[in-house]
PDB file of C-alpha atoms in Angstrom:
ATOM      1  CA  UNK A   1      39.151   8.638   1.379  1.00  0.00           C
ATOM      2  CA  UNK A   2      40.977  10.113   4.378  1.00  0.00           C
ATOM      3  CA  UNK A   3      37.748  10.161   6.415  1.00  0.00           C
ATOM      4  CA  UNK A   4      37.144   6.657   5.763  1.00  0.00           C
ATOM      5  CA  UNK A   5      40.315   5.562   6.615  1.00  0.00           C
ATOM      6  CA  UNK A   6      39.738   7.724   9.901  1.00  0.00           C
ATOM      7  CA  UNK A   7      36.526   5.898  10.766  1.00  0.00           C
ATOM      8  CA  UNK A   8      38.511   2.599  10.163  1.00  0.00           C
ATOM      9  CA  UNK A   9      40.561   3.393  12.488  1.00  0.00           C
ATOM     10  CA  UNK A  10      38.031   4.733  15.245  1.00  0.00           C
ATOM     11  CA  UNK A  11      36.375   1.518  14.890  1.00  0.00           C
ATOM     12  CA  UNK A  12      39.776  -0.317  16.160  1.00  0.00           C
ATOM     13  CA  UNK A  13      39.300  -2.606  19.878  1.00  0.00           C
ATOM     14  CA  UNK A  14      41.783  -1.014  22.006  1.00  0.00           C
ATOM     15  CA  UNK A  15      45.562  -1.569  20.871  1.00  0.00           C
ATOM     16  CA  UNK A  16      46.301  -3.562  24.678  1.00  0.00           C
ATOM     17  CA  UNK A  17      43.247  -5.377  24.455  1.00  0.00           C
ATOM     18  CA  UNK A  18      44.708  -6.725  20.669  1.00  0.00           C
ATOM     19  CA  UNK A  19      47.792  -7.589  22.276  1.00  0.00           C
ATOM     20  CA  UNK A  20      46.984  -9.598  24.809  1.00  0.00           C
ATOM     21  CA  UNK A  21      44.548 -11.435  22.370  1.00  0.00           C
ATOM     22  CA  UNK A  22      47.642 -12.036  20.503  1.00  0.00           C
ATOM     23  CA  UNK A  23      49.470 -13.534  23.262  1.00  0.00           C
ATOM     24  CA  UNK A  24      46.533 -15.585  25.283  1.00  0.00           C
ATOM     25  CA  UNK A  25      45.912 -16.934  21.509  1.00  0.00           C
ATOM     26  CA  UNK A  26      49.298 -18.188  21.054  1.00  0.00           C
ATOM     27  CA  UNK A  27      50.078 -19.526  24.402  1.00  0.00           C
ATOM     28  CA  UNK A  28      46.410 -20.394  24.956  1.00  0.00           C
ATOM     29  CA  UNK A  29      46.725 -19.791  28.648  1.00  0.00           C
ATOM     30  CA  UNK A  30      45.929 -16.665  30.448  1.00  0.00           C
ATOM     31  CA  UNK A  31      48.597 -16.845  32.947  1.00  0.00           C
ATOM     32  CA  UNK A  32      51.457 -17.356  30.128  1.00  0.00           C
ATOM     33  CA  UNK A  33      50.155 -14.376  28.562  1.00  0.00           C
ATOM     34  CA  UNK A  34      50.233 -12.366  31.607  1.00  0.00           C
ATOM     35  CA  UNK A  35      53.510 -13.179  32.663  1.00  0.00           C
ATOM     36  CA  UNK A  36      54.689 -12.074  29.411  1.00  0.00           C
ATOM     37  CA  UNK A  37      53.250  -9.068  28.545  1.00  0.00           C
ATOM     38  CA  UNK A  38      54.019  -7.937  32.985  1.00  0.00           C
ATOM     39  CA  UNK A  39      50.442  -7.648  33.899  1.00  0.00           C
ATOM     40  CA  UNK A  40      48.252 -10.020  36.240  1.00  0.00           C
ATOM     41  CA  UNK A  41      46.108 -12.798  34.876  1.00  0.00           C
ATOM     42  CA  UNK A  42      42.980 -10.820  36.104  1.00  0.00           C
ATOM     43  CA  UNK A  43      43.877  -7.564  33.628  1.00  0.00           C
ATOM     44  CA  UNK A  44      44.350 -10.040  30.744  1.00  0.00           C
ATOM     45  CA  UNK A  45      41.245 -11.893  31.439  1.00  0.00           C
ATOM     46  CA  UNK A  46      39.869  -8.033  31.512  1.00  0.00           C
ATOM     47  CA  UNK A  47      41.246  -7.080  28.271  1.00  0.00           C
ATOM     48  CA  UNK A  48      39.661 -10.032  26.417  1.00  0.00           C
ATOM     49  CA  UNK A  49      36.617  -9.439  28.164  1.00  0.00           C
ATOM     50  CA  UNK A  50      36.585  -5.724  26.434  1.00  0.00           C
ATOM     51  CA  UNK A  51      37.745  -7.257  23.129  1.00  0.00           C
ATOM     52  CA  UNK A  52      34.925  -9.559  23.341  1.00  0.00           C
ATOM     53  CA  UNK A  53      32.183  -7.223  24.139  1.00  0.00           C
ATOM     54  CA  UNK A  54      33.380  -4.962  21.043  1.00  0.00           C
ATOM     55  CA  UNK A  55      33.797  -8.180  18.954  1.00  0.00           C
ATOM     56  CA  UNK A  56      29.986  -9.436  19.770  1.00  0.00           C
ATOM     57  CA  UNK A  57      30.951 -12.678  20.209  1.00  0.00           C
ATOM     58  CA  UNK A  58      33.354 -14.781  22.564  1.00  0.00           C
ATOM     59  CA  UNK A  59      37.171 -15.508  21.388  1.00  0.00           C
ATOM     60  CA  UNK A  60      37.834 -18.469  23.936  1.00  0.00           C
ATOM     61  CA  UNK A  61      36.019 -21.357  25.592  1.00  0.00           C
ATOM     62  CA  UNK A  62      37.228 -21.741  29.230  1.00  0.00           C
ATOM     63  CA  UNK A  63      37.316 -25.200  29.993  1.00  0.00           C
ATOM     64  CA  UNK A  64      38.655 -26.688  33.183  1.00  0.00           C
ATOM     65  CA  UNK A  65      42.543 -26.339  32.774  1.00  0.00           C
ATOM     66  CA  UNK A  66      42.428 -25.548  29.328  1.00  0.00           C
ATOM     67  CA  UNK A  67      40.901 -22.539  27.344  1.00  0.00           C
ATOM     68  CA  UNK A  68      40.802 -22.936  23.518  1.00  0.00           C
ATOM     69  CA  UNK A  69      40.080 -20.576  20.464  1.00  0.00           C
ATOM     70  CA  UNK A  70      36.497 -20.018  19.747  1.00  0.00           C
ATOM     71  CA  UNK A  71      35.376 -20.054  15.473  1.00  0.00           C
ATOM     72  CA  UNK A  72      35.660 -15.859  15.881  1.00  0.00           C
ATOM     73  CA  UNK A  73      38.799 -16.262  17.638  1.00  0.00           C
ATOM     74  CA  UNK A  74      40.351 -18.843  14.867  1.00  0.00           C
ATOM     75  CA  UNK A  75      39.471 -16.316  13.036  1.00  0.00           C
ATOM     76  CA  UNK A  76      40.951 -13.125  14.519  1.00  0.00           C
ATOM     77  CA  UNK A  77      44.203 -14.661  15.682  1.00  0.00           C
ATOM     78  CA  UNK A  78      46.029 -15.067  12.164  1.00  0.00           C
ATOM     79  CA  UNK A  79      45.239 -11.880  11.030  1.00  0.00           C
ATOM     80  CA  UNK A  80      46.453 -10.256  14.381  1.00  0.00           C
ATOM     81  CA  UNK A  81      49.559 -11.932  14.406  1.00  0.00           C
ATOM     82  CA  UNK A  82      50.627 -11.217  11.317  1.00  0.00           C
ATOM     83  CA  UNK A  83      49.388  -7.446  12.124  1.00  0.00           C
ATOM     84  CA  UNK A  84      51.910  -7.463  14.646  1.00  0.00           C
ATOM     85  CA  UNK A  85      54.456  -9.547  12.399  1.00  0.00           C
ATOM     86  CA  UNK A  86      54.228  -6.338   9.971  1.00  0.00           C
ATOM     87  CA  UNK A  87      54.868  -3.803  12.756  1.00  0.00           C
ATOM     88  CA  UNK A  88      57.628  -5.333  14.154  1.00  0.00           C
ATOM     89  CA  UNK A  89      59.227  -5.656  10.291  1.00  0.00           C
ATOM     90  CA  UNK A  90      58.041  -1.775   9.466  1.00  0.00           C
ATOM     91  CA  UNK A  91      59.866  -1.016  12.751  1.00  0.00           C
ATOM     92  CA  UNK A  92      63.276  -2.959  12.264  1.00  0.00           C
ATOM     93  CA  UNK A  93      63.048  -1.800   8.836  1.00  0.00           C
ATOM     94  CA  UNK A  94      62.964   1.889   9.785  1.00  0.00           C
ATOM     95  CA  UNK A  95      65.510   1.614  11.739  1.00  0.00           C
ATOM     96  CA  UNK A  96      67.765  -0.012   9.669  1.00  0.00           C
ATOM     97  CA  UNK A  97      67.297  -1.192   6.014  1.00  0.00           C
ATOM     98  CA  UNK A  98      70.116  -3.162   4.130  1.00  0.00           C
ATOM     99  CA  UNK A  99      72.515  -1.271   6.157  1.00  0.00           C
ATOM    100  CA  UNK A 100      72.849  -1.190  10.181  1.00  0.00           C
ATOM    101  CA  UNK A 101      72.788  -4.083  11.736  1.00  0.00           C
ATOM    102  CA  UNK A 102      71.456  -7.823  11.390  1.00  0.00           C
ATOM    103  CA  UNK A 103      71.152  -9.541  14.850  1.00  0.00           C
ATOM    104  CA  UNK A 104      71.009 -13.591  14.195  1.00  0.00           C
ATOM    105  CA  UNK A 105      69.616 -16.121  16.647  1.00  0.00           C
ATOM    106  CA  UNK A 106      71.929 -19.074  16.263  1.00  0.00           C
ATOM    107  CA  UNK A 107      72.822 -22.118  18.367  1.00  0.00           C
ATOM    108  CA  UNK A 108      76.498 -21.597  19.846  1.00  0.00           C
ATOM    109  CA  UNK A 109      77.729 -24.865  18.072  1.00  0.00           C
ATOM    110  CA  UNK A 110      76.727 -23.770  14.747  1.00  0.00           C
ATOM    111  CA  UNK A 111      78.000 -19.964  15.729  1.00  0.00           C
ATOM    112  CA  UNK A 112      81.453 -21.714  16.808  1.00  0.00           C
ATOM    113  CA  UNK A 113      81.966 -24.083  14.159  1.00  0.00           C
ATOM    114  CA  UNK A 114      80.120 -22.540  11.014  1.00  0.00           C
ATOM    115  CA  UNK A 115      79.670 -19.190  11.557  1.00  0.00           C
ATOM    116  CA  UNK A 116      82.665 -18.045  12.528  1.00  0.00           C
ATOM    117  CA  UNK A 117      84.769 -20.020   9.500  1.00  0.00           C
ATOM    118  CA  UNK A 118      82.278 -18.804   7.115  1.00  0.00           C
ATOM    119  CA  UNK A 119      81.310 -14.812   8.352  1.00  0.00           C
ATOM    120  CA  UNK A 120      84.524 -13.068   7.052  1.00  0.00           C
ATOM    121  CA  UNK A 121      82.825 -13.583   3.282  1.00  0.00           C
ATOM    122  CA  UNK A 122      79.818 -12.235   4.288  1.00  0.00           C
ATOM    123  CA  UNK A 123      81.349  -9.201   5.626  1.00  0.00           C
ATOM    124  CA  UNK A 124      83.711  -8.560   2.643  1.00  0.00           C
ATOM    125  CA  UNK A 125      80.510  -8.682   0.453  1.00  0.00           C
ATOM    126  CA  UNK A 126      78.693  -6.596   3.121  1.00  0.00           C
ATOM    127  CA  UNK A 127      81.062  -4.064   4.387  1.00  0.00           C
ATOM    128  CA  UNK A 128      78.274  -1.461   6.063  1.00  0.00           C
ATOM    129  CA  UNK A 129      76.092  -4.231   7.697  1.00  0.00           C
ATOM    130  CA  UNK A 130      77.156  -5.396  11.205  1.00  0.00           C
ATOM    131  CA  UNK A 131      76.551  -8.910  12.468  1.00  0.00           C
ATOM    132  CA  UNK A 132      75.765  -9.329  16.205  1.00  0.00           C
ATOM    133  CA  UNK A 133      75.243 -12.955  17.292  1.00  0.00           C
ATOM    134  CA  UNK A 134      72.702 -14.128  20.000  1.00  0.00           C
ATOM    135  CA  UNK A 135      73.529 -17.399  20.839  1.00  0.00           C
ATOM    136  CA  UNK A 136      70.797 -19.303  22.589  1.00  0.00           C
ATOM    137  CA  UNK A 137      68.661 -22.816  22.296  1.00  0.00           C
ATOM    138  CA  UNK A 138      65.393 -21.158  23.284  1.00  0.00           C
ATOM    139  CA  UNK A 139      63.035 -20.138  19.714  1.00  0.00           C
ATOM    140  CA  UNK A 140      63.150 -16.359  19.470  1.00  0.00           C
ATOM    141  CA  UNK A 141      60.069 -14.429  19.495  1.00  0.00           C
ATOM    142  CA  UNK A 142      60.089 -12.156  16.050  1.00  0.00           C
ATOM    143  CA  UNK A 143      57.524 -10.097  16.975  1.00  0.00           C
ATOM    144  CA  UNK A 144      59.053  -9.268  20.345  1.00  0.00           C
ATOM    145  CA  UNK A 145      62.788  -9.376  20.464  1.00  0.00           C
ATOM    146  CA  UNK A 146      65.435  -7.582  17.775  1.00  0.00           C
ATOM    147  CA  UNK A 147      65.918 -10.492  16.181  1.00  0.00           C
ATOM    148  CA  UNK A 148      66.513 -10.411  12.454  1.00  0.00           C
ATOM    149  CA  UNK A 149      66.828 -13.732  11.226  1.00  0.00           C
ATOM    150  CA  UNK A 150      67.710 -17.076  13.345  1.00  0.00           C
ATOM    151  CA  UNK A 151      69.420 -20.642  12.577  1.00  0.00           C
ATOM    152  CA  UNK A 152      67.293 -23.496  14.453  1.00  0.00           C
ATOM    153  CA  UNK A 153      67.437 -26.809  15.147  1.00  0.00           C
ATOM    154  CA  UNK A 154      64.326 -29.363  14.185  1.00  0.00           C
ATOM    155  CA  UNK A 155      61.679 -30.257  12.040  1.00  0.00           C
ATOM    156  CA  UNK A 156      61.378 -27.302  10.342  1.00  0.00           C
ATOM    157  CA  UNK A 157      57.645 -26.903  10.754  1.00  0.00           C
ATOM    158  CA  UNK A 158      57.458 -23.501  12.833  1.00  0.00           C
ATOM    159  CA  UNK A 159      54.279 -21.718  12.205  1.00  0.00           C
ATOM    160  CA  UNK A 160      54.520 -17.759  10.960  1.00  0.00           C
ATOM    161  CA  UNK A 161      57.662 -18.392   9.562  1.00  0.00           C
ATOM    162  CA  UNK A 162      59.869 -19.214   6.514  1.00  0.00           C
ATOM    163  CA  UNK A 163      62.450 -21.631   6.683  1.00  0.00           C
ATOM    164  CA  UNK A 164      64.973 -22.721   4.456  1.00  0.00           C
ATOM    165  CA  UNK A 165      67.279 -26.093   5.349  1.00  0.00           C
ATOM    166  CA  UNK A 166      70.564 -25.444   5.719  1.00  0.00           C
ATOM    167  CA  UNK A 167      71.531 -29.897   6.241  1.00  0.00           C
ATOM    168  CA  UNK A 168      70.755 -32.575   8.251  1.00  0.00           C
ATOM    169  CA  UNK A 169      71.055 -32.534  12.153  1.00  0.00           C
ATOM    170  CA  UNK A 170      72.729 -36.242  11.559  1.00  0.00           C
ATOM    171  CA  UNK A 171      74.758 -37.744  14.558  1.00  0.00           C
ATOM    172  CA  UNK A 172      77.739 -40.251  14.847  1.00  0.00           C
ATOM    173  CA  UNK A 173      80.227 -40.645  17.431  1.00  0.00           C
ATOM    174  CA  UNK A 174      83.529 -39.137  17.393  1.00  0.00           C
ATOM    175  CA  UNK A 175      86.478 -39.377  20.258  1.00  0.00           C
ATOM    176  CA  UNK A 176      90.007 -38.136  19.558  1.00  0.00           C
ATOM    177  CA  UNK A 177      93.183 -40.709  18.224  1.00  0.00           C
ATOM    178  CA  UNK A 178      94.909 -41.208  21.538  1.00  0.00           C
ATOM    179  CA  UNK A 179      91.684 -42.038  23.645  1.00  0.00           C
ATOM    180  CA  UNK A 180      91.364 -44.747  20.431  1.00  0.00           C
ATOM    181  CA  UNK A 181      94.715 -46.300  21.382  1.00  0.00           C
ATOM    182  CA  UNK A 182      94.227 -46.881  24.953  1.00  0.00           C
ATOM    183  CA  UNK A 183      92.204 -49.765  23.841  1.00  0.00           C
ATOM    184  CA  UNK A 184      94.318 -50.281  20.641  1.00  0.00           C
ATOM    185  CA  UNK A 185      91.480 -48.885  17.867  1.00  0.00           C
ATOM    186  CA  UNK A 186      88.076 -48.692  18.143  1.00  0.00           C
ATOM    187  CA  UNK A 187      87.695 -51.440  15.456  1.00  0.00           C
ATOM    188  CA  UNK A 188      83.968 -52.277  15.764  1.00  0.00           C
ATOM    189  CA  UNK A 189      80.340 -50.769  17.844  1.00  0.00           C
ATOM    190  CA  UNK A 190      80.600 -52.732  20.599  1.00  0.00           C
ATOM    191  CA  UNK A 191      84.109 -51.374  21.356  1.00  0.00           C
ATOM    192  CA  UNK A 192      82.699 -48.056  22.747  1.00  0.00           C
ATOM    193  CA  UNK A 193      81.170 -49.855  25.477  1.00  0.00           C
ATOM    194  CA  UNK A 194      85.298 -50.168  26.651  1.00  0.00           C
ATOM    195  CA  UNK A 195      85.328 -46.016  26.893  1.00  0.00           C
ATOM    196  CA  UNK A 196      83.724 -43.119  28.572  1.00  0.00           C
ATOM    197  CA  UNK A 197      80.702 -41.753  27.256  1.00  0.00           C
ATOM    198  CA  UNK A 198      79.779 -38.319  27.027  1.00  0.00           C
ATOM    199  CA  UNK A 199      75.864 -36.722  27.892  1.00  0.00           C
ATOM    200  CA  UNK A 200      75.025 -40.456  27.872  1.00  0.00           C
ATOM    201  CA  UNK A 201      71.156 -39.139  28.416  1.00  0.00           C
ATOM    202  CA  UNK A 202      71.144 -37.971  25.263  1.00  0.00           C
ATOM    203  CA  UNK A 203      68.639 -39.550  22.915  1.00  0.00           C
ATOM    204  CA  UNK A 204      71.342 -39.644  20.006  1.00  0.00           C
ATOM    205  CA  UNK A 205      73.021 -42.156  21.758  1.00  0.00           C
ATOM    206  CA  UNK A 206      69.919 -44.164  22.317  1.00  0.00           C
ATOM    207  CA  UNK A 207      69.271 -44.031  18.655  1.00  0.00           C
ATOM    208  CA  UNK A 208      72.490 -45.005  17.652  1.00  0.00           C
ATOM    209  CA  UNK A 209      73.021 -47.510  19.914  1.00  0.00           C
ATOM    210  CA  UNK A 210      69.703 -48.957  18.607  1.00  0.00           C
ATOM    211  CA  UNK A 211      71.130 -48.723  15.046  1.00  0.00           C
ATOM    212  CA  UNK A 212      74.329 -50.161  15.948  1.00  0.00           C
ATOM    213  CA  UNK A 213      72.464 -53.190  17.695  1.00  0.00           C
ATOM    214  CA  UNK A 214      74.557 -52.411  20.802  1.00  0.00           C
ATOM    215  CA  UNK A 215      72.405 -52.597  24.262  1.00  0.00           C
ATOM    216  CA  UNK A 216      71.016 -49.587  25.386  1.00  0.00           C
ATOM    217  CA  UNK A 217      70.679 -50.313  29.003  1.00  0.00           C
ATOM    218  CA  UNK A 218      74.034 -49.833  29.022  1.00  0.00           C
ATOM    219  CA  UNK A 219      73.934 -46.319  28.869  1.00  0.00           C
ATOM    220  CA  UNK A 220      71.789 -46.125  32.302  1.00  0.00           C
ATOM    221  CA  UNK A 221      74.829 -47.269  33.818  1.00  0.00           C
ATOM    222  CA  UNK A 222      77.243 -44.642  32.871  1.00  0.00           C
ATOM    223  CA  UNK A 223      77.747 -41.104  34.997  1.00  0.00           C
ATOM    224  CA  UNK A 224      75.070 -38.987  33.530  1.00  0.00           C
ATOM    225  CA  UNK A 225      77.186 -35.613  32.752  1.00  0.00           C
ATOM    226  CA  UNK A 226      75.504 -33.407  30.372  1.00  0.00           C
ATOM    227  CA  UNK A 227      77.678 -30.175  28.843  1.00  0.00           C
ATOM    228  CA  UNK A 228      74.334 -28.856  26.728  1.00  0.00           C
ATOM    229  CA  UNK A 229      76.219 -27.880  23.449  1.00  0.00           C
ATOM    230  CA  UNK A 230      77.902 -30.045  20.918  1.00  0.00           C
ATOM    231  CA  UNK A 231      81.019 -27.865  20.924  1.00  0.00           C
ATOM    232  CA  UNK A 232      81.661 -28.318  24.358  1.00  0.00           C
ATOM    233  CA  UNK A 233      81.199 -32.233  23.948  1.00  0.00           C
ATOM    234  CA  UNK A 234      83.657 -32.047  21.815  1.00  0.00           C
ATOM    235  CA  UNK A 235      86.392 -30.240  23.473  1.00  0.00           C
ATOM    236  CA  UNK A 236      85.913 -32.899  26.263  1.00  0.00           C
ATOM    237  CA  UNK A 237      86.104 -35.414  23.342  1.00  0.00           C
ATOM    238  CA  UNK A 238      89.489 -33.669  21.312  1.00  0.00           C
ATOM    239  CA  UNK A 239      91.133 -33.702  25.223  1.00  0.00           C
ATOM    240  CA  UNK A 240      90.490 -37.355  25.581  1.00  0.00           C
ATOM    241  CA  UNK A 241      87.759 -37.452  27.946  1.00  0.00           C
ATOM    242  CA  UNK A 242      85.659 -39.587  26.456  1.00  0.00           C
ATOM    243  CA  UNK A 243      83.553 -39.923  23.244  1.00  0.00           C
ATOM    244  CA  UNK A 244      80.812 -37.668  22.027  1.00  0.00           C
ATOM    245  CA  UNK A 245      77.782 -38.192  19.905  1.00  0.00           C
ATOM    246  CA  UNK A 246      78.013 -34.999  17.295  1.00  0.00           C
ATOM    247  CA  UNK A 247      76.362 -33.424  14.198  1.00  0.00           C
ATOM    248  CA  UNK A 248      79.872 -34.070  11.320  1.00  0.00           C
ATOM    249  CA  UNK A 249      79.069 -31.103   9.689  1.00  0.00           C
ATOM    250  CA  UNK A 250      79.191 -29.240  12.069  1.00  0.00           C
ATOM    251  CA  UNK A 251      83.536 -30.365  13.002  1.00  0.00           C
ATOM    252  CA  UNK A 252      84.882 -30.909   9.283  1.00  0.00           C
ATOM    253  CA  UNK A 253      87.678 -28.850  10.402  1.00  0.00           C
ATOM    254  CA  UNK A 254      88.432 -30.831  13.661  1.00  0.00           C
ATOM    255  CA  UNK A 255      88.088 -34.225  11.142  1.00  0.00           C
ATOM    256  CA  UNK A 256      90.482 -32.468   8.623  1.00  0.00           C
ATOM    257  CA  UNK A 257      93.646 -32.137  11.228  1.00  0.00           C
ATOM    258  CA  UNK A 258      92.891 -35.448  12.899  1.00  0.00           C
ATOM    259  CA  UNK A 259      92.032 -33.459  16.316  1.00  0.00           C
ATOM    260  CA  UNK A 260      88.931 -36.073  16.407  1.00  0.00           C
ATOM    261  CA  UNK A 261      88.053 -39.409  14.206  1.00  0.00           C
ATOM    262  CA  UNK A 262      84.511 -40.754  12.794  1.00  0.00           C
ATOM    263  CA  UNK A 263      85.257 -44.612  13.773  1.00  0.00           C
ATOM    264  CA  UNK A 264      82.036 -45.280  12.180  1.00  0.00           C
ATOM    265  CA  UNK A 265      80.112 -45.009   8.964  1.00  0.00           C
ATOM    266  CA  UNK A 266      76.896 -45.424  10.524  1.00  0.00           C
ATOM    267  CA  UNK A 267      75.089 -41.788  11.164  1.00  0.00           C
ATOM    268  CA  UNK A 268      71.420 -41.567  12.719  1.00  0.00           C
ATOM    269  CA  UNK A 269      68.848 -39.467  11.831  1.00  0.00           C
ATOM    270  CA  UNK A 270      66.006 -38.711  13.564  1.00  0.00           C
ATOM    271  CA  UNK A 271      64.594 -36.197  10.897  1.00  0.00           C
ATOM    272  CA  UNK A 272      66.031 -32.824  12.114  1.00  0.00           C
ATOM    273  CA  UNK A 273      67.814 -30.300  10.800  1.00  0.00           C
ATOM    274  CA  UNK A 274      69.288 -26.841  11.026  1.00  0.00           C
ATOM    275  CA  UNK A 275      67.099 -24.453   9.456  1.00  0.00           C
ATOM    276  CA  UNK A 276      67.109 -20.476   8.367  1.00  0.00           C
ATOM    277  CA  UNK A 277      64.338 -18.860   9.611  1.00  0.00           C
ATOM    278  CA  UNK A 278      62.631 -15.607   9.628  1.00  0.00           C
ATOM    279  CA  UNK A 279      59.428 -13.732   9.839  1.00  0.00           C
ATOM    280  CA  UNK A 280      57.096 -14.425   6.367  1.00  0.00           C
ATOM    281  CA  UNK A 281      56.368 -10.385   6.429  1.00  0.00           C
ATOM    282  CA  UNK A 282      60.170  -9.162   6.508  1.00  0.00           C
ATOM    283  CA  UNK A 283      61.034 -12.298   3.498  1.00  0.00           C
ATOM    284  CA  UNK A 284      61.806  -8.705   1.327  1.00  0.00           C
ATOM    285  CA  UNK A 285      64.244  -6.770   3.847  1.00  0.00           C
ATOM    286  CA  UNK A 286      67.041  -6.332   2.392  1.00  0.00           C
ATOM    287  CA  UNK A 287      69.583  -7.443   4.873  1.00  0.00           C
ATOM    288  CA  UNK A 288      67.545 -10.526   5.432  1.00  0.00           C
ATOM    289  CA  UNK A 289      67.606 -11.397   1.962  1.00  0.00           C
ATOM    290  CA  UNK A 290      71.358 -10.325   1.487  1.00  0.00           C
ATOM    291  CA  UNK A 291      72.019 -12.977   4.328  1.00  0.00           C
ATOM    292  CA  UNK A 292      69.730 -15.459   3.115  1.00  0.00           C
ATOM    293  CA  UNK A 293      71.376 -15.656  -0.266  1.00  0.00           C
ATOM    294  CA  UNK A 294      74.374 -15.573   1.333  1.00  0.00           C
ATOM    295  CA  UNK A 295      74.099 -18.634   3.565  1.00  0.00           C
ATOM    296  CA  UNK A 296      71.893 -20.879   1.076  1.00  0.00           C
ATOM    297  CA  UNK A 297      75.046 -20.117  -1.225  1.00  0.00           C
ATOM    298  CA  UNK A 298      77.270 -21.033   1.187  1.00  0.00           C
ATOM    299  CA  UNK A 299      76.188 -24.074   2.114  1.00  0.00           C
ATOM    300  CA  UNK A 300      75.505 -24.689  -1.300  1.00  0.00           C
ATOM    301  CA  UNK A 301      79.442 -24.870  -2.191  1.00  0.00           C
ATOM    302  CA  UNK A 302      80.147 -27.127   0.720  1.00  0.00           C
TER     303      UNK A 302
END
């Protein structure tokens, strides 16, 4: 049996030429891949060409502007990725099993206001395993970056992955008491149109405003700031700047002390949500689990 799994083995493409099948696959464009793995688009298109010629058979079909996955390819590229899916999780695990440390992926709005009120429990239950938060809006790669486990925003359909919905990415607007009074309440819709908006680009207010039956053109003609987070909309919103279009799970707290009011009832939803996520092949590692059960339970309680 050893010399079998020895010739097994021998019979293996070279390991570079698998990974930059892996990458051209997902990105299905040579120069992506080469930009990420830090060679030029000539050595990847040499590395397939190898993997080819030991394969037999062609992986891609270059087409002007486009190259896509040949029937051998479709084949190949699952299998590869979740080779390198179950290296990456053999790795992390060896270095650090339920104990170490669990680096999470998270948006910095749902780090600020849900993480952060919620971690302490975690940690009392978890005394020997270290949280370090990454917070970014870009999707992590697993198989390339120490990322555990991360929180997303979206439809939940991410390939290679399991999710688990944490709730809706709903959206209302929400301005603070004394930017209410200057115009003596916001009583009804059409009232906001008297205040400043915040990130007016945003498509939440589009929606809204659609749902609200309030014109949307006038949007165009506000000053088109843009803060990228939700928390920091918010803080503009709590110091009276203006009023911001937000997720309401995600500021119970700010709700709770009257720092910031719903006016409305009326929430959109445009089918998104914040998600866990992690690799399929490291579902069984202990920290992720311990976290997963965790935060499902957490929310849960809510």
């Amino acid at each position: 049996m050893p010399e079998l799994k020895s010739r097994q083995v021998s019979q293996l493409p070279p390991l570079q030429a698998i990974r930059v099948f892996e990458a051209v696959a997902r990105h299905l464009s040579f120069t992506k891949a080469a930009a990420e793995l830090g060679m030029t688009q000539a050595a990847a298109s040499y590395q397939i060409k190898l993997l080819e010629e030991r394969v037999g058979a062609p992986l891609f079909l270059r087409r002007p502007r486009q190259i896509v996955l040949t029937e051998a390819g479709q084949r190949m590229a699952p299998a590869v990725s979740e080779a390198f899916a179950l290296l990456g999780g053999a790795y992390a695990a060896a270095r650090s099993g339920a104990d170490g440390v669990l680096c999470v992926s998270t948006l910095l709005t749902f780090a600020s206001n849900w993480l952060a009120q919620h971690l302490g429990s975690f940690q009392v239950a978890h005394p020997s395993l270290a949280v370090r938060l990454d917070t970014s809006n870009r999707l992590v790669d697993f198989a390339r970056e120490d990322i555990d486990i991360a929180i997303r925003s979206g439809g939940g359909n991410w390939p290679g992955v399991e999710v688990h919905k944490l709730f809706n990415a709903d959206f209302t607007p929400m301005l603070s008491p004394k930017l209410a009074a200057t115009i003596g309440g916001v009583k009804e819709p059409a009232d906001l149109l008297r205040l400043p908006i915040l990130d007016p680009g945003d498509i939440w207010w589009r929606d809204w405003f659609i749902a609200a039956g309030l014109p949307v053109e006038e949007l165009a003609k506000r000053p088109g700031s843009s803060m990228g987070a939700q928390a920091y909309e918010a803080n503009a919103a709590i110091a009276g700047q203006g009023v911001a279009i937000v997720t309401a799970a995600l500021f119970k707290a700010e709700l709770a002390d009257g720092r910031l009011i719903q006016p409305f009832d009326l929430v959109g939803d445009d089918g998104h949500a914040y998600w866990l996520v992690y690799p399929q092949a490291r579902r069984n590692v202990p920290k992720i689990r311990a976290f997963r059960e965790w935060i499902l339970a957490e929310i849960a309680g809510q």
